[in-house]
């Protein structure tokens, strides 16, 4: 049995993660409608005062995906503006990122396996040359999941009745 390709390891997982984030936002909209609340009030919601809001979590989850796309393809990411004000804006941002991710060519990604890329460690002020697989699996994935989980937790703290199923179901694919 052949191993997983670089494309198969990364791209479908990020698609599923973005789909999960989109689902969680949809659940927040349903909750707000049922409670007669404005779903857009969640966009600036935070877990604690000194943590960044839901909009930032979506922005940075999608940015982590765009950085991964850049590493996988060798193209410079074209980042989106961070100007989302509504849940609908957050959905659109996720959809645009999904569209970019789904347009990635599998053969081109697989041809870059083993290629060294720059991995910036901002808090240390250092940059390291590492294989693309290492950069994506040890930097992009954790960063992406951090923001996905934080976004989920913000909505959960605001009373949105989310469960583990809401987080994981998109990853399972059935």
Tab-separated table of C-alpha atoms in Angstrom:
chain	number	residue	atom	x	y	z
A	1	UNK	CA	0.000	0.000	0.000
A	2	UNK	CA	1.419	3.357	-1.019
A	3	UNK	CA	1.814	6.103	1.565
A	4	UNK	CA	-0.145	9.314	1.581
A	5	UNK	CA	1.075	12.019	-0.759
A	6	UNK	CA	1.833	15.509	0.505
A	7	UNK	CA	-1.339	16.774	-1.159
A	8	UNK	CA	-3.490	13.998	0.338
A	9	UNK	CA	-2.017	14.593	3.778
A	10	UNK	CA	-2.638	18.330	3.845
A	11	UNK	CA	-5.267	19.687	1.464
A	12	UNK	CA	-8.295	17.504	2.315
A	13	UNK	CA	-7.644	17.990	6.042
A	14	UNK	CA	-7.612	21.771	5.712
A	15	UNK	CA	-10.762	21.648	3.562
A	16	UNK	CA	-12.476	19.656	6.304
A	17	UNK	CA	-11.241	22.052	8.988
A	18	UNK	CA	-12.566	25.094	7.152
A	19	UNK	CA	-15.844	23.260	6.597
A	20	UNK	CA	-15.985	22.600	10.333
A	21	UNK	CA	-15.443	26.303	11.111
A	22	UNK	CA	-18.178	27.238	8.638
A	23	UNK	CA	-20.537	24.741	10.279
A	24	UNK	CA	-19.827	26.153	13.742
A	25	UNK	CA	-20.660	29.653	12.464
A	26	UNK	CA	-23.915	28.325	10.972
A	27	UNK	CA	-24.815	26.792	14.337
A	28	UNK	CA	-24.186	30.190	15.966
A	29	UNK	CA	-26.553	31.829	13.471
A	30	UNK	CA	-29.262	29.251	14.190
A	31	UNK	CA	-28.830	29.736	17.941
A	32	UNK	CA	-29.051	33.516	17.651
A	33	UNK	CA	-32.192	33.287	15.513
A	34	UNK	CA	-33.861	30.914	17.998
A	35	UNK	CA	-33.010	33.268	20.887
A	36	UNK	CA	-33.988	36.454	19.033
A	37	UNK	CA	-30.382	37.683	19.144
A	38	UNK	CA	-28.207	39.342	16.538
A	39	UNK	CA	-25.738	36.713	15.298
A	40	UNK	CA	-23.366	39.491	14.274
A	41	UNK	CA	-22.773	40.235	17.964
A	42	UNK	CA	-20.610	37.094	17.992
A	43	UNK	CA	-18.117	38.570	15.515
A	44	UNK	CA	-16.401	40.661	18.209
A	45	UNK	CA	-16.996	38.158	21.039
A	46	UNK	CA	-13.983	37.026	23.078
A	47	UNK	CA	-13.255	34.389	25.683
A	48	UNK	CA	-11.482	36.927	27.877
A	49	UNK	CA	-10.870	40.648	27.603
A	50	UNK	CA	-7.246	40.403	26.483
A	51	UNK	CA	-7.849	37.742	23.824
A	52	UNK	CA	-8.711	38.584	20.247
A	53	UNK	CA	-12.299	38.139	18.981
A	54	UNK	CA	-14.022	35.572	16.784
A	55	UNK	CA	-13.341	37.608	13.623
A	56	UNK	CA	-9.603	37.407	14.351
A	57	UNK	CA	-9.857	33.640	14.870
A	58	UNK	CA	-11.473	33.154	11.451
A	59	UNK	CA	-9.030	35.578	9.822
A	60	UNK	CA	-6.026	33.770	11.237
A	61	UNK	CA	-7.340	30.274	10.568
A	62	UNK	CA	-7.791	31.255	6.917
A	63	UNK	CA	-4.395	32.977	6.873
A	64	UNK	CA	-2.790	29.764	8.175
A	65	UNK	CA	-4.379	27.956	5.226
A	66	UNK	CA	-3.162	30.607	2.773
A	67	UNK	CA	0.378	30.322	4.172
A	68	UNK	CA	0.132	26.534	3.799
A	69	UNK	CA	-1.015	26.953	0.180
A	70	UNK	CA	1.980	29.185	-0.448
A	71	UNK	CA	4.353	26.669	1.067
A	72	UNK	CA	2.765	23.801	-0.844
A	73	UNK	CA	2.748	25.553	-4.213
A	74	UNK	CA	5.714	27.897	-3.965
A	75	UNK	CA	3.444	30.869	-4.718
A	76	UNK	CA	3.365	33.970	-2.542
A	77	UNK	CA	0.037	34.099	-0.654
A	78	UNK	CA	-2.336	36.940	-1.516
A	79	UNK	CA	-3.835	37.607	1.898
A	80	UNK	CA	-7.352	38.952	2.314
A	81	UNK	CA	-8.079	42.233	4.056
A	82	UNK	CA	-9.167	41.792	7.667
A	83	UNK	CA	-12.406	43.758	7.457
A	84	UNK	CA	-15.156	41.260	8.333
A	85	UNK	CA	-17.986	42.789	10.366
A	86	UNK	CA	-20.719	40.153	10.122
A	87	UNK	CA	-21.121	36.393	10.338
A	88	UNK	CA	-21.958	36.492	6.613
A	89	UNK	CA	-18.577	38.161	6.008
A	90	UNK	CA	-16.849	35.383	7.960
A	91	UNK	CA	-18.656	32.739	5.896
A	92	UNK	CA	-17.538	34.501	2.698
A	93	UNK	CA	-13.928	34.581	3.894
A	94	UNK	CA	-14.007	30.864	4.648
A	95	UNK	CA	-15.585	30.142	1.250
A	96	UNK	CA	-12.945	32.199	-0.594
A	97	UNK	CA	-10.242	30.268	1.244
A	98	UNK	CA	-11.936	26.965	0.412
A	99	UNK	CA	-12.050	28.007	-3.246
A	100	UNK	CA	-8.308	28.772	-3.188
A	101	UNK	CA	-7.553	25.479	-1.470
A	102	UNK	CA	-9.676	23.416	-3.854
A	103	UNK	CA	-7.894	25.019	-6.822
A	104	UNK	CA	-4.493	23.745	-5.665
A	105	UNK	CA	-2.988	21.293	-8.161
A	106	UNK	CA	-2.190	17.951	-6.529
A	107	UNK	CA	0.665	17.095	-8.884
A	108	UNK	CA	2.331	20.476	-8.313
A	109	UNK	CA	2.088	20.043	-4.534
A	110	UNK	CA	3.440	16.508	-4.626
A	111	UNK	CA	6.366	17.665	-6.781
A	112	UNK	CA	7.380	20.038	-3.967
A	113	UNK	CA	7.694	17.271	-1.350
A	114	UNK	CA	11.011	17.673	0.434
A	115	UNK	CA	11.510	21.243	-0.784
A	116	UNK	CA	12.896	23.539	1.878
A	117	UNK	CA	10.858	26.586	2.857
A	118	UNK	CA	11.311	29.389	5.357
A	119	UNK	CA	9.697	28.898	8.754
A	120	UNK	CA	9.558	32.146	10.694
A	121	UNK	CA	9.375	31.850	14.468
A	122	UNK	CA	8.059	35.341	15.333
A	123	UNK	CA	8.496	35.189	19.105
A	124	UNK	CA	12.143	34.146	18.676
A	125	UNK	CA	12.815	36.464	15.741
A	126	UNK	CA	14.346	33.579	13.809
A	127	UNK	CA	13.777	31.937	10.439
A	128	UNK	CA	14.662	28.318	9.738
A	129	UNK	CA	14.912	26.379	6.485
A	130	UNK	CA	12.820	23.226	6.871
A	131	UNK	CA	11.149	20.720	4.528
A	132	UNK	CA	7.707	21.878	3.411
A	133	UNK	CA	6.138	18.874	5.160
A	134	UNK	CA	7.637	19.941	8.487
A	135	UNK	CA	6.523	23.557	8.050
A	136	UNK	CA	2.938	22.580	7.267
A	137	UNK	CA	2.573	19.791	9.826
A	138	UNK	CA	4.361	21.501	12.733
A	139	UNK	CA	3.420	25.131	12.113
A	140	UNK	CA	0.400	25.563	9.827
A	141	UNK	CA	-1.637	22.715	11.310
A	142	UNK	CA	-1.218	23.714	14.981
A	143	UNK	CA	-1.789	27.377	14.150
A	144	UNK	CA	-4.910	26.534	12.153
A	145	UNK	CA	-6.319	24.253	14.849
A	146	UNK	CA	-5.558	26.812	17.565
A	147	UNK	CA	-7.742	29.412	15.835
A	148	UNK	CA	-10.459	26.897	14.912
A	149	UNK	CA	-10.645	25.660	18.505
A	150	UNK	CA	-10.577	29.174	19.935
A	151	UNK	CA	-13.399	30.247	17.617
A	152	UNK	CA	-15.425	27.205	18.668
A	153	UNK	CA	-14.734	28.004	22.332
A	154	UNK	CA	-15.761	31.656	21.970
A	155	UNK	CA	-19.120	30.598	20.553
A	156	UNK	CA	-19.531	27.892	23.171
A	157	UNK	CA	-18.847	30.450	25.921
A	158	UNK	CA	-21.564	32.666	24.413
A	159	UNK	CA	-24.080	29.870	24.879
A	160	UNK	CA	-24.111	28.374	21.396
A	161	UNK	CA	-24.993	24.705	21.980
A	162	UNK	CA	-22.027	23.150	20.218
A	163	UNK	CA	-20.737	19.683	20.888
A	164	UNK	CA	-17.791	17.598	19.863
A	165	UNK	CA	-19.834	16.363	16.904
A	166	UNK	CA	-20.084	19.921	15.545
A	167	UNK	CA	-16.288	20.182	15.593
A	168	UNK	CA	-15.423	16.704	14.302
A	169	UNK	CA	-18.191	15.711	11.909
A	170	UNK	CA	-16.767	17.602	8.922
A	171	UNK	CA	-13.453	15.799	9.385
A	172	UNK	CA	-15.052	12.354	9.265
A	173	UNK	CA	-16.561	12.778	5.815
A	174	UNK	CA	-19.600	10.586	6.458
